[in-house]
Amino acid sequence: MSVSGKYVGWLLTQVVSDLAETREEAAETAVDWASAMSDFQKRLVVRVLSLMATGEEPGPVREAQLNAISTLFLPPFMTKADVAPLFEIPAGTLDKGDVDYLDGLLEALADFPPEDEGH
């Protein structure tokens, strides 16, 4: 079973909703759909979630977004560029759980060093 483009489009509209509860539910839905999404769909959702998480206050919505990103993140298919906005969140706004998620992403990336970096 795979997720159709129509449903991924619907999911993305929920991810960017003005309502915090809807954004949280969308992140949870992304986790539920993870095994049925293609790598491309996962990358798309990860990129949008990463951007949205930068505007969240610490709390359950950002936690749900970071959990979804961690669940969907697939190095080496995905790189630090796919989650780059997360590393621009001001450190003073990160709670312990947020830091744990970000550290987990960096650890996952460490197994796949970028090719030709600096060349």
GROMACS .gro file of C-alpha atoms in nm:
model
  119
    1MET     CA    1   0.000   0.000   0.000
    2SER     CA    2   0.122   0.348  -0.077
    3VAL     CA    3  -0.007   0.694   0.000
    4SER     CA    4  -0.151   0.871  -0.305
    5GLY     CA    5  -0.031   1.215  -0.402
    6LYS     CA    6  -0.376   1.351  -0.319
    7TYR     CA    7  -0.344   1.240   0.044
    8VAL     CA    8   0.011   1.371   0.076
    9GLY     CA    9  -0.117   1.705  -0.054
   10TRP     CA   10  -0.393   1.699   0.207
   11LEU     CA   11  -0.137   1.613   0.476
   12LEU     CA   12   0.081   1.907   0.378
   13THR     CA   13  -0.214   2.146   0.404
   14GLN     CA   14  -0.264   2.018   0.758
   15VAL     CA   15   0.107   2.054   0.840
   16VAL     CA   16   0.090   2.427   0.755
   17SER     CA   17  -0.248   2.494   0.919
   18ASP     CA   18  -0.301   2.806   1.128
   19LEU     CA   19  -0.435   2.582   1.406
   20ALA     CA   20  -0.176   2.432   1.641
   21GLU     CA   21  -0.395   2.127   1.710
   22THR     CA   22  -0.421   2.055   1.336
   23ARG     CA   23  -0.043   2.086   1.292
   24GLU     CA   24   0.013   1.845   1.580
   25GLU     CA   25  -0.236   1.594   1.439
   26ALA     CA   26  -0.073   1.623   1.096
   27ALA     CA   27   0.266   1.537   1.241
   28GLU     CA   28   0.114   1.235   1.415
   29THR     CA   29  -0.055   1.132   1.088
   30ALA     CA   30   0.281   1.152   0.909
   31VAL     CA   31   0.421   0.903   1.161
   32ASP     CA   32   0.121   0.674   1.106
   33TRP     CA   33   0.169   0.687   0.729
   34ALA     CA   34   0.550   0.651   0.735
   35SER     CA   35   0.564   0.290   0.620
   36ALA     CA   36   0.331   0.361   0.328
   37MET     CA   37   0.506   0.674   0.198
   38SER     CA   38   0.762   0.671  -0.080
   39ASP     CA   39   1.108   0.812  -0.009
   40PHE     CA   40   1.019   1.120  -0.215
   41GLN     CA   41   0.700   1.176  -0.015
   42LYS     CA   42   0.891   1.138   0.311
   43ARG     CA   43   1.150   1.391   0.196
   44LEU     CA   44   0.881   1.640   0.101
   45VAL     CA   45   0.702   1.605   0.435
   46VAL     CA   46   1.031   1.625   0.629
   47ARG     CA   47   1.124   1.948   0.452
   48VAL     CA   48   0.789   2.114   0.524
   49LEU     CA   49   0.781   1.991   0.884
   50SER     CA   50   1.135   2.121   0.935
   51LEU     CA   51   1.036   2.464   0.814
   52MET     CA   52   0.720   2.471   1.025
   53ALA     CA   53   0.899   2.357   1.341
   54THR     CA   54   1.111   2.672   1.332
   55GLY     CA   55   0.804   2.883   1.407
   56GLU     CA   56   0.669   2.669   1.689
   57GLU     CA   57   0.699   2.740   2.058
   58PRO     CA   58   0.849   2.464   2.270
   59GLY     CA   59   0.577   2.216   2.353
   60PRO     CA   60   0.362   1.938   2.215
   61VAL     CA   61   0.329   2.066   1.856
   62ARG     CA   62   0.702   2.105   1.800
   63GLU     CA   63   0.763   1.776   1.978
   64ALA     CA   64   0.518   1.601   1.742
   65GLN     CA   65   0.687   1.764   1.443
   66LEU     CA   66   1.035   1.662   1.555
   67ASN     CA   67   0.915   1.309   1.625
   68ALA     CA   68   0.767   1.287   1.275
   69ILE     CA   69   1.086   1.424   1.119
   70SER     CA   70   1.294   1.170   1.314
   71THR     CA   71   1.063   0.889   1.204
   72LEU     CA   72   1.064   0.986   0.836
   73PHE     CA   73   1.430   1.091   0.809
   74LEU     CA   74   1.627   0.859   0.575
   75PRO     CA   75   1.999   0.929   0.543
   76PRO     CA   76   2.180   0.909   0.307
   77PHE     CA   77   1.879   0.971   0.078
   78MET     CA   78   1.808   1.276   0.292
   79THR     CA   79   2.083   1.512   0.401
   80LYS     CA   80   2.134   1.790   0.652
   81ALA     CA   81   1.998   2.026   0.385
   82ASP     CA   82   1.657   1.860   0.420
   83VAL     CA   83   1.640   1.950   0.790
   84ALA     CA   84   1.860   2.263   0.783
   85PRO     CA   85   1.590   2.498   0.921
   86LEU     CA   86   1.585   2.299   1.245
   87PHE     CA   87   1.943   2.397   1.320
   88GLU     CA   88   1.849   2.765   1.293
   89ILE     CA   89   1.603   2.748   1.584
   90PRO     CA   90   1.747   2.974   1.857
   91ALA     CA   91   1.910   2.755   2.122
   92GLY     CA   92   1.729   2.943   2.399
   93THR     CA   93   1.394   2.821   2.267
   94LEU     CA   94   1.489   2.452   2.262
   95ASP     CA   95   1.379   2.232   2.548
   96LYS     CA   96   1.556   1.908   2.646
   97GLY     CA   97   1.336   1.693   2.422
   98ASP     CA   98   1.399   1.921   2.123
   99VAL     CA   99   1.774   1.896   2.176
  100ASP     CA  100   1.750   1.517   2.196
  101TYR     CA  101   1.568   1.503   1.861
  102LEU     CA  102   1.821   1.735   1.695
  103ASP     CA  103   2.112   1.535   1.837
  104GLY     CA  104   1.950   1.218   1.700
  105LEU     CA  105   1.931   1.369   1.352
  106LEU     CA  106   2.297   1.470   1.367
  107GLU     CA  107   2.392   1.121   1.486
  108ALA     CA  108   2.200   0.965   1.196
  109LEU     CA  109   2.381   1.195   0.954
  110ALA     CA  110   2.723   1.118   1.105
  111ASP     CA  111   2.706   0.768   0.956
  112PHE     CA  112   2.692   0.924   0.608
  113PRO     CA  113   2.950   1.203   0.574
  114PRO     CA  114   2.879   1.445   0.289
  115GLU     CA  115   3.068   1.371  -0.029
  116ASP     CA  116   3.309   1.629  -0.170
  117GLU     CA  117   3.244   1.874   0.113
  118GLY     CA  118   3.469   2.173   0.071
  119HIS     CA  119   3.598   2.062  -0.269
   0.00000   0.00000   0.00000
